[in-house]
Coordinates of C-alpha atoms in Angstrom, one line a residue:
M23 CA 0.0 0.0 0.0
N24 CA 1.3 3.4 -1.0
F25 CA 0.7 6.2 1.6
G26 CA 2.6 8.9 -0.4
L27 CA 1.0 11.7 -2.2
D28 CA 0.2 11.2 -5.9
E29 CA 1.3 13.8 -8.5
A30 CA -2.0 15.7 -8.5
Q31 CA -1.9 16.0 -4.7
K32 CA 1.7 17.2 -4.8
A33 CA 0.7 19.8 -7.5
F34 CA -2.2 20.9 -5.3
A35 CA 0.1 21.3 -2.2
K36 CA 2.6 23.3 -4.3
L37 CA -0.2 25.5 -5.7
A38 CA -1.5 26.2 -2.2
K39 CA 2.0 27.0 -0.8
E40 CA 3.0 29.2 -3.7
F41 CA -0.3 31.1 -3.5
L42 CA -0.1 31.6 0.3
D43 CA 3.6 32.6 0.0
R44 CA 2.7 35.2 -2.5
E45 CA -0.6 36.6 -1.1
C46 CA -0.6 36.1 2.6
G47 CA 2.3 38.0 4.1
S48 CA 2.3 39.8 7.5
E49 CA 1.2 43.1 5.8
I50 CA -2.2 41.7 4.7
V51 CA -2.9 40.4 8.2
R52 CA -2.1 43.9 9.6
Q53 CA -4.3 45.5 7.0
S54 CA -7.1 43.1 7.7
E55 CA -7.3 44.3 11.3
E56 CA -8.3 47.7 10.1
L57 CA -11.0 46.6 7.6
E58 CA -14.6 46.9 8.6
Q59 CA -15.4 43.4 7.6
G60 CA -12.3 42.0 9.3
F61 CA -10.8 40.3 6.2
P62 CA -9.6 41.3 2.8
V63 CA -12.4 40.5 0.3
E64 CA -9.9 40.6 -2.6
L65 CA -7.8 37.8 -1.0
Y66 CA -10.8 35.6 -0.7
Q67 CA -11.7 36.3 -4.3
K68 CA -8.2 35.3 -5.3
L69 CA -8.5 32.1 -3.2
A70 CA -11.8 31.3 -5.0
N71 CA -10.2 32.0 -8.4
Q72 CA -7.4 29.5 -7.6
G73 CA -10.0 26.9 -6.6
L74 CA -8.8 27.1 -2.9
L75 CA -12.3 27.9 -1.4
G76 CA -15.1 25.5 -1.2
L77 CA -12.7 22.6 -1.3
N78 CA -15.3 20.1 0.0
I79 CA -18.2 21.5 -2.1
D80 CA -19.4 19.7 -5.2
E81 CA -18.4 21.4 -8.5
E82 CA -22.0 21.7 -9.5
F83 CA -22.5 24.1 -6.6
G84 CA -19.3 26.1 -7.3
G85 CA -16.8 24.2 -5.2
S86 CA -13.6 22.3 -6.0
A87 CA -14.8 18.9 -4.8
V88 CA -11.3 17.7 -3.8
G89 CA -10.7 14.9 -1.4
Y90 CA -9.9 15.0 2.3
T91 CA -6.2 14.7 1.6
E92 CA -6.2 17.9 -0.4
I93 CA -8.2 19.7 2.3
V94 CA -5.6 18.7 4.9
L95 CA -2.8 19.8 2.5
F96 CA -4.3 23.2 2.2
C97 CA -4.9 23.5 6.0
Q98 CA -1.3 22.5 6.6
Q99 CA -0.1 25.2 4.3
A100 CA -2.5 27.8 5.7
G101 CA -1.5 27.0 9.2
S102 CA 2.1 27.6 8.4
H103 CA 1.4 31.1 7.0
K104 CA 0.2 34.2 8.6
H105 CA -3.1 34.6 6.8
A106 CA -6.1 36.8 7.1
N107 CA -8.8 34.6 8.5
P108 CA -12.3 36.0 9.3
R109 CA -12.5 33.9 12.4
E110 CA -9.3 35.5 13.7
A111 CA -10.1 39.1 12.9
G112 CA -11.6 41.5 15.3

């Protein structure tokens, strides 16, 4: 039994890491604290455009419909970055 990531999962993890490296620096977190809604709408639009929101939602409803492994890979990357999270704001 192979417990390693397949090529698609590795590519997904790389996409998530590169996106978060590029878009979720400390400055965006500081800016988020000053926003009325508590998070940068533009960042979440970019996440959606990359297919990084709605990971567990079926494609017919606008999600990405990825597996649990991909969700964990994204959460792992997000947890290692300072990111603007609506639950952390305010």
